[in-house]
Structure formats: structure tokens, C-alpha cells
mmCIF file of C-alpha atoms and ligand atoms in Angstrom:
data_model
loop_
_atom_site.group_PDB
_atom_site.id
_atom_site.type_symbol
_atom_site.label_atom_id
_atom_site.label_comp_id
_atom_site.label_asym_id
_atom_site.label_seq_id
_atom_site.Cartn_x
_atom_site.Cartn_y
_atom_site.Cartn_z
ATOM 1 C CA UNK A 246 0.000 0.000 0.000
ATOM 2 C CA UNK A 247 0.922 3.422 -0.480
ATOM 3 C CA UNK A 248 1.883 6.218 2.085
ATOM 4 C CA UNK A 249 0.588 9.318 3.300
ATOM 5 C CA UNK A 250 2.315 11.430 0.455
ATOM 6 C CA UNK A 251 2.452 9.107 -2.338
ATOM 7 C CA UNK A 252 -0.941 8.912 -2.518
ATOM 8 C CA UNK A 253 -0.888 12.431 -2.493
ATOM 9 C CA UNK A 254 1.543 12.576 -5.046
ATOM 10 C CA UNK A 255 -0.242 10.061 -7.360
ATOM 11 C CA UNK A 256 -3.381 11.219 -7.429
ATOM 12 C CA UNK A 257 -3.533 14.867 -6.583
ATOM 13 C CA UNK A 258 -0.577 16.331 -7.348
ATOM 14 C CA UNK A 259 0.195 14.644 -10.606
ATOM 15 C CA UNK A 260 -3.259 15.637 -11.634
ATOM 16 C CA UNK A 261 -4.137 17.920 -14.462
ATOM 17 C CA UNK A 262 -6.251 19.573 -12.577
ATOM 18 C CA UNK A 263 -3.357 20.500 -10.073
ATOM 19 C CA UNK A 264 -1.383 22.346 -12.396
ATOM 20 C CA UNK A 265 -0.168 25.921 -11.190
ATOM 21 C CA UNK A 266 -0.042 28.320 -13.525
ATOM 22 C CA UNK A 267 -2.577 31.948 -13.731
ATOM 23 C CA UNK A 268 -3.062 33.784 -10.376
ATOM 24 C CA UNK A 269 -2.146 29.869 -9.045
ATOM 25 C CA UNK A 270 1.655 31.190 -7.697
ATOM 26 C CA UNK A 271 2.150 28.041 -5.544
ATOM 27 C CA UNK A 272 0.076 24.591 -5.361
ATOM 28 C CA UNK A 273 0.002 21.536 -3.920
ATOM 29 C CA UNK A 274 3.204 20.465 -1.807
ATOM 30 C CA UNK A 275 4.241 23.587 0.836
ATOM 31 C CA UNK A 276 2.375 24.294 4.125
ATOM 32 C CA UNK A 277 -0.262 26.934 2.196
ATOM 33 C CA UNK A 278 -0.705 27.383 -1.658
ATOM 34 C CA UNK A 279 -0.281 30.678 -2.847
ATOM 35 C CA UNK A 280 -2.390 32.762 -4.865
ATOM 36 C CA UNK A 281 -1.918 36.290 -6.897
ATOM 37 C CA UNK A 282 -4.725 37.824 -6.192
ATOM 38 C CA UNK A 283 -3.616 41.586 -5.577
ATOM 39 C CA UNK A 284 -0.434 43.638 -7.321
ATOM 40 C CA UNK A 285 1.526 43.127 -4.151
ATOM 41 C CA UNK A 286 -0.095 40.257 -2.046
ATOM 42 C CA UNK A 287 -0.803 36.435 -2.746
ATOM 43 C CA UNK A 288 -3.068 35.004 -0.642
ATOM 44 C CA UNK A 289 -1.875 31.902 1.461
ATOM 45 C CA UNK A 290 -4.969 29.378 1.857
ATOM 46 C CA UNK A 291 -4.511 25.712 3.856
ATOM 47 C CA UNK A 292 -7.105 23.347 5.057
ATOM 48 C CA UNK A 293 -6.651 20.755 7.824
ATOM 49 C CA UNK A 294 -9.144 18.213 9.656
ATOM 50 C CA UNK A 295 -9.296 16.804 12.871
ATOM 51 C CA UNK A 296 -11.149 13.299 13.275
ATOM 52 C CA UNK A 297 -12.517 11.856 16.411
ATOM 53 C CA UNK A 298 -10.757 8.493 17.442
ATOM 54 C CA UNK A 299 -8.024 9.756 15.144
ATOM 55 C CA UNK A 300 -6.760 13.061 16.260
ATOM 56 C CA UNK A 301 -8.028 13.502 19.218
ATOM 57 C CA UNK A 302 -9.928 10.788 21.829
ATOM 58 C CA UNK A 303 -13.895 10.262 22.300
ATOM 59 C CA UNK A 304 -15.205 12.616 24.776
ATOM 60 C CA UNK A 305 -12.477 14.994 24.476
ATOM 61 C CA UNK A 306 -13.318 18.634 25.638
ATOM 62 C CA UNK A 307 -15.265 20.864 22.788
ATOM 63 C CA UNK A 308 -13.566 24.811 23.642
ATOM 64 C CA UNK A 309 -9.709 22.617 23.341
ATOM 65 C CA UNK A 310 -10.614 20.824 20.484
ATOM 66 C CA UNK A 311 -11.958 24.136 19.020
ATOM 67 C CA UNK A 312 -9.254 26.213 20.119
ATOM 68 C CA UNK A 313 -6.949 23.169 18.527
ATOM 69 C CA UNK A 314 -8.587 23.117 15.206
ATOM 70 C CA UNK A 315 -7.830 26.765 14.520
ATOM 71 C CA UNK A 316 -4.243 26.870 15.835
ATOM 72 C CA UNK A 317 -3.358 24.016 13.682
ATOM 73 C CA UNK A 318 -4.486 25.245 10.401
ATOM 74 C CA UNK A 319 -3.137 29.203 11.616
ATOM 75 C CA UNK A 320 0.186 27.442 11.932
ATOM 76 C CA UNK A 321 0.243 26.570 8.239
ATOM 77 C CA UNK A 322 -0.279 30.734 7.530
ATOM 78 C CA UNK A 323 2.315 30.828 10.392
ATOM 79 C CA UNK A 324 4.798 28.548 8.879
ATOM 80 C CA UNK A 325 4.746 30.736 5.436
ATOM 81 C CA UNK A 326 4.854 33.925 7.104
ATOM 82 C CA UNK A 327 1.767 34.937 6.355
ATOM 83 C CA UNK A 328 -1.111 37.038 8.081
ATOM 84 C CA UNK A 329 -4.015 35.560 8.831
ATOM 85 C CA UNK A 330 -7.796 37.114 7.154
ATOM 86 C CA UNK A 331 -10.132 34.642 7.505
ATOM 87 C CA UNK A 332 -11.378 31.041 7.995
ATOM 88 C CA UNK A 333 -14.068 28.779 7.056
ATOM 89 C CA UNK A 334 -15.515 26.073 9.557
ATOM 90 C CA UNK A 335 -17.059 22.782 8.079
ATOM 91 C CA UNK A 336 -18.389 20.635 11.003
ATOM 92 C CA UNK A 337 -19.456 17.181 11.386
ATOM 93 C CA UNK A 338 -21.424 16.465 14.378
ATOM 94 C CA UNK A 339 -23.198 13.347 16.049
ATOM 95 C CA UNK A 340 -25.942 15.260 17.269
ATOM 96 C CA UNK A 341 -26.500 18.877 18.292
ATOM 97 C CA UNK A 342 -25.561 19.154 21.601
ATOM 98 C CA UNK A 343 -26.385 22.892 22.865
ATOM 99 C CA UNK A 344 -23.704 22.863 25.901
ATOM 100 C CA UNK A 345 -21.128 21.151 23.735
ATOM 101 C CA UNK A 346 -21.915 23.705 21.051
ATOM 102 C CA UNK A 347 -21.445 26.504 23.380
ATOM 103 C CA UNK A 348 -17.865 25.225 24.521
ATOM 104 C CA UNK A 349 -16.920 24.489 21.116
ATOM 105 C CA UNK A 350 -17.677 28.336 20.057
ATOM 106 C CA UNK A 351 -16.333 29.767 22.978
ATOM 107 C CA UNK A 352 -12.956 27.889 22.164
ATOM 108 C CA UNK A 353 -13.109 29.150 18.920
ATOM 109 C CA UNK A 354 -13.276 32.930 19.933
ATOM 110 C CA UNK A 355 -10.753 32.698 22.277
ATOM 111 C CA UNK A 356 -7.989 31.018 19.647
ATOM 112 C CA UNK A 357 -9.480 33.265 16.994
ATOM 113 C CA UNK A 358 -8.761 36.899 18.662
ATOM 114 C CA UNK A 359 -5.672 35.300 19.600
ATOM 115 C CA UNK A 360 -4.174 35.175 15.980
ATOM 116 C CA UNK A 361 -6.806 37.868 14.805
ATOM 117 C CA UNK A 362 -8.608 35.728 12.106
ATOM 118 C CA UNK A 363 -12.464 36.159 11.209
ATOM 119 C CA UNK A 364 -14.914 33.391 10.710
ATOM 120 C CA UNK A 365 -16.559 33.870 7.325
ATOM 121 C CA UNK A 366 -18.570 31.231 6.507
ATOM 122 C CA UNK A 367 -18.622 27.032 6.845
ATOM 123 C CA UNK A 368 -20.625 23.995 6.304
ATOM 124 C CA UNK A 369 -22.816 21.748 9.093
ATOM 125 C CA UNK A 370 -23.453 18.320 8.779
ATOM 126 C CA UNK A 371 -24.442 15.530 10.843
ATOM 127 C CA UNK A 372 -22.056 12.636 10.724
ATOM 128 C CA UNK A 373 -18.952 11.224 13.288
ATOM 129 C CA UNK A 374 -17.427 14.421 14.929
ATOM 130 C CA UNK A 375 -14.833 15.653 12.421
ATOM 131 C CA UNK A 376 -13.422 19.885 12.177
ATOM 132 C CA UNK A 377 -12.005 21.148 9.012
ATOM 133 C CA UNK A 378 -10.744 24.255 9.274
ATOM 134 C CA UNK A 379 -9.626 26.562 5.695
ATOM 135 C CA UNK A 380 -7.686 29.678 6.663
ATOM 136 C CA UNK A 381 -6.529 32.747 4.703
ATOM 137 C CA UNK A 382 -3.279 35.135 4.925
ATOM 138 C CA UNK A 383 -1.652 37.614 2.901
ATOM 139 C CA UNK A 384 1.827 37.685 2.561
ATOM 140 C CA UNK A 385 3.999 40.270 0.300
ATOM 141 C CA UNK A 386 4.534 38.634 -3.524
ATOM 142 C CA UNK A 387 7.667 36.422 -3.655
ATOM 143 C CA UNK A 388 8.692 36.930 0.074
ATOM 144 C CA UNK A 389 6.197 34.080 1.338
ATOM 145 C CA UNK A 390 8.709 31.337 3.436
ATOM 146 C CA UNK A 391 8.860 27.947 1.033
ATOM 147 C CA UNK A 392 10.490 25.047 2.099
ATOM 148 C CA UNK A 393 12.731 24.802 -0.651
ATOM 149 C CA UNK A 394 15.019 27.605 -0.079
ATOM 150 C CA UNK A 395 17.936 26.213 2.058
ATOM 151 C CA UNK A 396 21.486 26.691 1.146
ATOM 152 C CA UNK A 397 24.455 25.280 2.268
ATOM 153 C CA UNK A 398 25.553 26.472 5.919
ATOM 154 C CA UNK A 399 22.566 27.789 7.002
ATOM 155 C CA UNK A 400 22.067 27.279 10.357
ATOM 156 C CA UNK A 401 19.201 25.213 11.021
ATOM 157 C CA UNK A 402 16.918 26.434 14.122
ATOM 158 C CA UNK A 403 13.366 25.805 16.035
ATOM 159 C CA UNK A 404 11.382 28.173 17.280
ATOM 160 C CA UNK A 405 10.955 26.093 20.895
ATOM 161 C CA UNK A 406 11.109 23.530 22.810
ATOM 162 C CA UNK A 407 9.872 20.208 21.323
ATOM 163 C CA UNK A 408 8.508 17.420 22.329
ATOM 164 C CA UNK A 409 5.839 18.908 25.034
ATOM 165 C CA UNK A 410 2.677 18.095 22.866
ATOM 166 C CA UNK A 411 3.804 14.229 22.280
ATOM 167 C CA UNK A 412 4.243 13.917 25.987
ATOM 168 C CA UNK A 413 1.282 15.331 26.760
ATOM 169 C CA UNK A 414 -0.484 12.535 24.773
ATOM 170 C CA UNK A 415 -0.509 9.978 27.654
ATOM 171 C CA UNK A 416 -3.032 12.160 29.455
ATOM 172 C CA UNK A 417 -4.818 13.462 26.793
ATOM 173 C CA UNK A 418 -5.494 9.612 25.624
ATOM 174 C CA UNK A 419 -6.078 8.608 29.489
ATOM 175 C CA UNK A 420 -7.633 10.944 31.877
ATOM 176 C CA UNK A 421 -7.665 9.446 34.732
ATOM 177 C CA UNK A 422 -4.337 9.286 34.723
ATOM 178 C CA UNK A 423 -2.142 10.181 37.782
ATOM 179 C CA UNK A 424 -1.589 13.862 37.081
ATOM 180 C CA UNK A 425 1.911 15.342 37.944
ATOM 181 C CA UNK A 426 3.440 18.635 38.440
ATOM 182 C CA UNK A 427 4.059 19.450 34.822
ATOM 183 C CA UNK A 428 0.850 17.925 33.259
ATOM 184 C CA UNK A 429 -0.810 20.837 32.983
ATOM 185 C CA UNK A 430 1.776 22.634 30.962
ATOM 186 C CA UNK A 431 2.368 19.513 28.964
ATOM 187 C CA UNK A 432 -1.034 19.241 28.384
ATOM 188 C CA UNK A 433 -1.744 23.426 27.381
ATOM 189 C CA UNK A 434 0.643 23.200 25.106
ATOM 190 C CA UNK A 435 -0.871 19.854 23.350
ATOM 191 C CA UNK A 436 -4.457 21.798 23.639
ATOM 192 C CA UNK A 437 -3.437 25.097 22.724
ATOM 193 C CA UNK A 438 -0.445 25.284 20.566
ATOM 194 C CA UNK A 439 0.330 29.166 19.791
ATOM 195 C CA UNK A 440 0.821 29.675 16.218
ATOM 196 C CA UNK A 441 4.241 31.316 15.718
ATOM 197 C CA UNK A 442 2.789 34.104 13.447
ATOM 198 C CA UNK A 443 5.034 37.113 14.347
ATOM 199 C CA UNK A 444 8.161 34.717 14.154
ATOM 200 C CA UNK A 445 6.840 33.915 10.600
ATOM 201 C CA UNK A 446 6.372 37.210 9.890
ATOM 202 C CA UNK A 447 9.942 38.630 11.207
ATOM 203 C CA UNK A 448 11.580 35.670 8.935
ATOM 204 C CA UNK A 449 10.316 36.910 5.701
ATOM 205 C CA UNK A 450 12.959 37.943 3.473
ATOM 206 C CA UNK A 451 15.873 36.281 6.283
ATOM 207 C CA UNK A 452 15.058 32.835 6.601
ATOM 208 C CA UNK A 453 15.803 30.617 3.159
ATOM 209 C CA UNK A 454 13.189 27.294 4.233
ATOM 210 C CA UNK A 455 10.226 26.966 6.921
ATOM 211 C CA UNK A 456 7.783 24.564 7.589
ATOM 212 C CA UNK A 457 5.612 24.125 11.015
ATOM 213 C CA UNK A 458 6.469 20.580 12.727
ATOM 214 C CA UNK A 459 3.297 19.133 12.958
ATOM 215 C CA UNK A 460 4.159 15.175 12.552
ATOM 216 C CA UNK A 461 7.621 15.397 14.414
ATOM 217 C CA UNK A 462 10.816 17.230 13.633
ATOM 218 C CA UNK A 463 12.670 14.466 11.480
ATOM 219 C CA UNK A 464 9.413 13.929 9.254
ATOM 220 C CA UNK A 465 8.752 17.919 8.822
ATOM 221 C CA UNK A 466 12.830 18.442 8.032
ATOM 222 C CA UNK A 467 13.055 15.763 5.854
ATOM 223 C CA UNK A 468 10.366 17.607 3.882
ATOM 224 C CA UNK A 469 12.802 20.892 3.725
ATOM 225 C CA UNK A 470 15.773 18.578 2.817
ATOM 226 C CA UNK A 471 14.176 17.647 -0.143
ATOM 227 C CA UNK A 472 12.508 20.687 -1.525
ATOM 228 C CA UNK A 473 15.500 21.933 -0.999
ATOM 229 C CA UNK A 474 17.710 18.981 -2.081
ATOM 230 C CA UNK A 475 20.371 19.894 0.923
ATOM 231 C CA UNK A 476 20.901 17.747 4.104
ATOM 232 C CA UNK A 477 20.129 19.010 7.135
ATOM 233 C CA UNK A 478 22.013 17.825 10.080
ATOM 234 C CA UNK A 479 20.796 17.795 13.680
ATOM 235 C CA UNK A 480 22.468 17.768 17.237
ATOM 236 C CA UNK A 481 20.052 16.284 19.257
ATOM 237 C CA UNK A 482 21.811 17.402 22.158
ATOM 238 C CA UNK A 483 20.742 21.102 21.348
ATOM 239 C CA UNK A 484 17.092 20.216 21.395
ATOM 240 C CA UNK A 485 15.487 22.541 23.345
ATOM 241 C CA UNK A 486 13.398 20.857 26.146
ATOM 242 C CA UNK A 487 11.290 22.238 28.414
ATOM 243 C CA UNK A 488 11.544 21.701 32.327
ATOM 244 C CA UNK A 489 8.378 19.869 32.008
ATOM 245 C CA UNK A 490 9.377 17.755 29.744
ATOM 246 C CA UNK A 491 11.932 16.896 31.646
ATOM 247 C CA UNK A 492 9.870 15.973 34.505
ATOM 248 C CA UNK A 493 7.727 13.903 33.215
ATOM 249 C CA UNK A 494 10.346 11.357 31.028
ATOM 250 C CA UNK A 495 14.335 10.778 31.352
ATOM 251 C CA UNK A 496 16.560 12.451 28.985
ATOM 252 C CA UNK A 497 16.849 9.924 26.471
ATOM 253 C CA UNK A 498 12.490 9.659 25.770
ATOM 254 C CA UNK A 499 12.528 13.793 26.238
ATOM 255 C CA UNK A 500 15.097 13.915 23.017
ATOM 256 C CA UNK A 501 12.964 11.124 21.646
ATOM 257 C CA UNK A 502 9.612 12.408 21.670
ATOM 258 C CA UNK A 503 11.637 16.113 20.431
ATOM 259 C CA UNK A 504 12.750 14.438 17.578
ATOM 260 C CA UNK A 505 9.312 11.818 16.093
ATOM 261 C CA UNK A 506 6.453 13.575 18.467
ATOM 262 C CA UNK A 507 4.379 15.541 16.057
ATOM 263 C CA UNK A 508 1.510 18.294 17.321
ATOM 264 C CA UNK A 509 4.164 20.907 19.357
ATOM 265 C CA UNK A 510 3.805 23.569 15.893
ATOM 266 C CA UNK A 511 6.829 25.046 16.338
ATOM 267 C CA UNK A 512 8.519 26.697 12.964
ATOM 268 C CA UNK A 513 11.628 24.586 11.721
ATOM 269 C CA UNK A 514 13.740 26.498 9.854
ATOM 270 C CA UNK A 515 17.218 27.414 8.099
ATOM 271 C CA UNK A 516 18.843 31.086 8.599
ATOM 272 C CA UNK A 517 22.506 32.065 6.702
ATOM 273 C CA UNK A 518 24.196 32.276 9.733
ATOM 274 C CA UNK A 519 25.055 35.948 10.498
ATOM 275 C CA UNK A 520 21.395 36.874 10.835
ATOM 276 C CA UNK A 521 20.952 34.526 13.644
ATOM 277 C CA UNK A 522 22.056 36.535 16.842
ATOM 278 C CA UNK A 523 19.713 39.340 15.974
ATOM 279 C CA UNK A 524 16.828 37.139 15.820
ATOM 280 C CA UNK A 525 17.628 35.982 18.862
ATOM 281 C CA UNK A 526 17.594 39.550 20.386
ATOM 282 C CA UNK A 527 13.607 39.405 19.481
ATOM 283 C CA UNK A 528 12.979 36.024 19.720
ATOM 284 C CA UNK A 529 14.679 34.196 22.608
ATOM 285 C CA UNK A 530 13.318 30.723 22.161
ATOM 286 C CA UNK A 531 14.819 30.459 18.745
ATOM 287 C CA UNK A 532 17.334 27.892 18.629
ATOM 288 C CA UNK A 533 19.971 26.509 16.509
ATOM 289 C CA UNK A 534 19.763 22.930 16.497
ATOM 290 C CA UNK A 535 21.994 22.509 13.588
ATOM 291 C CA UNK A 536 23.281 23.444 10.184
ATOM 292 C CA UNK A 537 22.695 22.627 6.817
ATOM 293 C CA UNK A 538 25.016 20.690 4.223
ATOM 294 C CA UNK A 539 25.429 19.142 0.656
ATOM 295 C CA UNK A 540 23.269 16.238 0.277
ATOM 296 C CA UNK A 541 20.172 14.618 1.124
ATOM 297 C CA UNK A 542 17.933 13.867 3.461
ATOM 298 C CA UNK A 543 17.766 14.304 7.511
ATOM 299 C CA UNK A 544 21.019 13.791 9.259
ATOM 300 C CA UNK A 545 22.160 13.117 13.228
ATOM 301 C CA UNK A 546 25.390 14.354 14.153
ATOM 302 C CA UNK A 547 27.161 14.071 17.627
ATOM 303 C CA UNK A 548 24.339 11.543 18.583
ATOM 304 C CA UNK A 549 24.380 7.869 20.393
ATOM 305 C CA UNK A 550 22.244 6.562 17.813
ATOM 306 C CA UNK A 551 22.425 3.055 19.451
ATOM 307 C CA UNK A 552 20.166 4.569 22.535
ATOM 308 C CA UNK A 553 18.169 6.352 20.345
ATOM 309 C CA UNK A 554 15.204 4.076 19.001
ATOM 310 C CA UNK A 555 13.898 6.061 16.123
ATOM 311 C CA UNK A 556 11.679 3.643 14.543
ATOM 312 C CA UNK A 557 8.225 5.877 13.319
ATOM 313 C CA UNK A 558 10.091 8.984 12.423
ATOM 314 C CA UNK A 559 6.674 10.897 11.626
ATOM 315 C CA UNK A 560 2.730 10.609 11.888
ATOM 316 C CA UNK A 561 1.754 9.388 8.525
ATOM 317 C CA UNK A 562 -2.515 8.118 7.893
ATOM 318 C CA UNK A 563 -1.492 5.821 5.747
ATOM 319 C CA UNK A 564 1.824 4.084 6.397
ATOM 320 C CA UNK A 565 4.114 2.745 3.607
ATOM 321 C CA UNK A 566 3.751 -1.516 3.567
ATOM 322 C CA UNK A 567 6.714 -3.191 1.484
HETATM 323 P P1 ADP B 276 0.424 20.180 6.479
HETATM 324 O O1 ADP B 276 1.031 19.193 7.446
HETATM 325 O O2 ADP B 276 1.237 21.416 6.303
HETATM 326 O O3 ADP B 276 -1.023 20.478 6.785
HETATM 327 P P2 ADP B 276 0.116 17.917 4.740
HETATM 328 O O4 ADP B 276 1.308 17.104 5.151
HETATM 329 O O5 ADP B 276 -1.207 17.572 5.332
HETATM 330 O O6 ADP B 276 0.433 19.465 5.042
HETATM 331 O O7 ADP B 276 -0.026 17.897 3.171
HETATM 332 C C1 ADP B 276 1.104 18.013 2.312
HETATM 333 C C2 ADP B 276 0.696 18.773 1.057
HETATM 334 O O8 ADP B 276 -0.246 18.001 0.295
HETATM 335 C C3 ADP B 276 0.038 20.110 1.318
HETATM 336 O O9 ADP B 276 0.464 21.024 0.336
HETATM 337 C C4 ADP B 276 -1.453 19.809 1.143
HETATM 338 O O10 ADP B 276 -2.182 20.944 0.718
HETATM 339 C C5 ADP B 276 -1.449 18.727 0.067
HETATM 340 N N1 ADP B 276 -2.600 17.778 0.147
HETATM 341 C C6 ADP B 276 -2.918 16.941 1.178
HETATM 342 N N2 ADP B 276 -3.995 16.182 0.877
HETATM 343 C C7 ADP B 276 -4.399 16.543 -0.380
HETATM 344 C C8 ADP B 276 -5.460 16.150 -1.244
HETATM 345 N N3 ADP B 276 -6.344 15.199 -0.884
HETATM 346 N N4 ADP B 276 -5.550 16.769 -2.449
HETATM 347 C C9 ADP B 276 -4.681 17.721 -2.810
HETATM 348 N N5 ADP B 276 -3.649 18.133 -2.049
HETATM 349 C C10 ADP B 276 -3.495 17.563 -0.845
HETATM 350 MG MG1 MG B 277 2.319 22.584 7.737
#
């Protein structure tokens, strides 16, 4: 059977109906498509669903999963540097619940004044509970962040720490689980991931590649390495991790879960070197986490790899079978 992005590939992207060309700047492939729309915008548009059992658990509360839906599809804008206009909602729902209703749009106004995006129109169905969420940016012609810009020693940097989201996952899947002193951060930051628009928005014209990390760092790079047809190498042992983190796992699963745990949306990105120290002036959490080289593919450097069990390097729907 074929993956996640072959199938893509195959049918979509091959498809005549795919190909760019008109006001269609950018299709199928980056985090948004672009469009040329106005003499010195495009507009960025991306679409993602959420699907009960599937991203998130049965019974799982309506104002996070709200507030979740948005921030994920703002991080695409995010990842592209864009600014965020508008978004559609189309909604799938088992029944209509008036108190779950009410949580639900109370989520989405709080994540929606938070990244200053208007709700413009949607779809409601009745069906199993699934959110798809379409959001529009603008973003100055030919400045938009691709992921196939890197060049050869860039330093390679995230905008946080990792891994947070992933842990948070054991609680999120079991409630009743024995709550510790860092769940609740673990478990905001799964719930509410902040879209990293003014980062975004600062890198446009400095950094050469970006993508948000939404099914774990080596899956999301990998997809800059080869838009970009570079290598990007990694030092696991600058992964930033939070104090949380920390807490709740030893050293070796925090690093793990930084490098394959998807859902933290954090920008991943690559930077020619000398601009680097005045981003981090404005944006403190930006770290370097490693460089970029001739080549393909995703690199470890300065890493155990015997201790590191790296098996499911990214969140795919439909894995690869030989
Ligand atoms: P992201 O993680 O940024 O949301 P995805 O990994 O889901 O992006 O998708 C990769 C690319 O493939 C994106 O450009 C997306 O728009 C495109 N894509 C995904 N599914 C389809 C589809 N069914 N038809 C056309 N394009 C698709
Ligand atoms: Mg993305």
C-alpha cells in the first residue's frame, strides 16, 4: 500500500487539474498554496481536519478541540509567514448538543482573537465528529517562506522547545491518569499550541526554508531537505526541552519524543548564519539545532544513535507496507 504522500503525489498532485499556472503562484506540496490575487499580495490558503478516534480521543473537551482546530491550520499561515484574514468552519457532528456547542464556540473565539482571524462562513453536517478548518493570509509577492530555499551552511533552528505536545499525549489519551506537576503545561501546550505568526512574519525575506512541525521534527525536516535537495544535520543534544518535559520522562524519551512527536507547531527552519544573533535579540526561544550541508535527506550528528530508538520517524494516515 501506499503512504501518506504518495498517494498524495499520485493522485492529486500529478493531476491535471493541479497544475499551477494563472493567479495559481504556488500549489500543492508547501504548508499553504499561494495565490496572486492583488499587485503586491498572494493570498496563502490551507485546510486541515481533525477526526474523532483519530486526532483527538472520544469525549475529548469541545472549547480545546476548538481552540486546537484553529491553531493548527493558523500554523500553516504561520509557517509561510503569512497574516491571517479569515477562515471557514465545516463541522461534522453526532448530534447537536447545545452545551457542547457553546464550549466548542467559545474555544473558537478565544484562539481566533488570539491570531486575529475572522470566521466567514462554513458547512454543518451531521455525521462522526470531524473539524475542518480553511484559513486565509496575505503575505507580500515572492517573500512568502517555502520550504525549498535552504542553502548550504545555514544554520538550522526551532522556534521552541519540542517534544511537550507528544508527551502530553498519555493524558490526553487517558484521563484518569495520575496527574503530575508538569501535566498541565504539557497538556496546554498539546491543547493550545500558539501559532508562531510574528516569528513567521519577522523571517520573511531572512530565513531561506520553513515549515511548522506538525508530525515530528525528522518527518517535517526531511520535507525541507528535499525541496530543498540539501541535508540538514541535527544535534540532538541542542534540542530545546522544556523543564516539564523533563519531569515527566528521562533524557533519552525527552530527546525522543523532540525528535518523532508531532503536534508541538513550532517553525523549523534554516537562517545564513550571520542573521541569527539578531533574531535571537527578538525572539529568545529560537534555537539553533543545527546546520545545513550538501546532500540529502535528515542527518544526526554528535548523537548515540544506538540509545536512540527512532523507529516511526513521523505521523503518517497511511503508512508505507513493502
Ligand atoms: P500540512 O502538514 O502542512 O497540513 P500535509 O502534510 O497535510 O500538510 O499535506 C502536504 C501537502 O499536500 C500540502 O500542500 C497539502 O495541501 C497537500 N494535500 C494533502 N492532501 C491533499 C489532497 N487530498 N488533495 C490535494 N492536495 C493535498
Ligand atoms: Mg504545515
Amino acid at each position: 500500500m501506499v503512504g501518506e504522500f504518495e498517494l498524495i503525489q499520485h493522485y492529486f498532485t500529478s493531476a491535471a487539474c493541479a497544475r499551477t499556472g494563472g493567479a495559481v503562484e504556488l500549489g500543492i506540496g508547501d504548508d499553504c498554496a499561494l495565490l496572486a490575487i492583488t499587485a503586491s499580495d498572494h493570498l496563502a490558503v490551507s485546510t486541515d481536519t481533525l477526526v474523532e478516534t483519530v486526532h483527538f480521543p472520544v469525549n475529548a473537551p469541545a472549547n480545546l478541540l476548538a481552540q486546537r482546530a484553529l491553531a493548527v491550520s493558523v500554523s500553516d499561515l504561520a509557517a509561510m509567514g503569512a497574516t491571517p484574514i479569515a477562515f471557514t468552519l465545516a463541522l461534522t457532528l453526532p448530534q447537536a448538543d447545545p452545551q457542547w456547542l457553546k464550549n466548542f464556540a467559545q474555544g473558537l473565539e478565544q484562539m481566533a482573537a488570539q491570531c486575529q482571524i475572522t470566521l466567514i462562513g462554513g458547512d454543518t453536517t451531521r455525521g462522526p465528529l470531524s473539524i475542518t478548518v480553511t484559513v486565509l493570509g496575505q503575505v507580500p509577492r515572492q517573500q512568502a517562506l517555502l520550504r525549498s530555499g535552504a542553502k548550504e551552511d545555514d544554520c538550522l533552528c526551532v522556534s521552541g522547545n519540542l517534544g511537550d505536545a507528544a508527551a502530553a499525549l498519555a493524558w490526553v489519551l487517558n484521563p484518569e491518569k495520575l496527574m503530575t506537576e508538569s501535566t498541565d503545561f504539557l497538556l496546554k501546550r498539546y491543547w493550545q499550541p500558539a501559532p508562531e505568526l510574528a516569528l513567521g512574519r519577522y523571517l520573511l525575506g531572512k530565513a531561506t526554508a520553513a515549515q511548522d512541525i506538525s508530525d515530528g521534527l525528522l518527518a517535517d525536516a526531511a520535507h525541507i531537505a528535499k525541496a530543498s535537495s540539501k541535508q540538514l544535520c541535527i544535534d540532538p543534544q541542542l534540542l530545546p526541552l522544556s523543564k516539564a518535559l523533563l519531569q515527566s520522562c528521562s533524557k533519552l524519551q525527552a530527546v525522543q519524543l523532540a525528535l518523532t512527536g508531532g503536534d508541538d507547531y513550532r517553525l523549523v527552519f534554516t537562517l545564513p548564519a550571520d542573521k541569527l544573533a539578531a533574531l535571537q535579540l527578538l525572539f529568545p526561544d529560537v534555537t539553533q539545532i543545527g546546520y545545513v550541508t550538501a546532500g540529502e535527506g535528515v542527518k544526526l550528528i554528535n548523537a548515540d544513535l544506538n540509545s536512540l530508538s527512532l523507529a516511526h520517524v513521523g505521523y503518517q494516515h497511511f503508512e508505507r507496507t513493502e
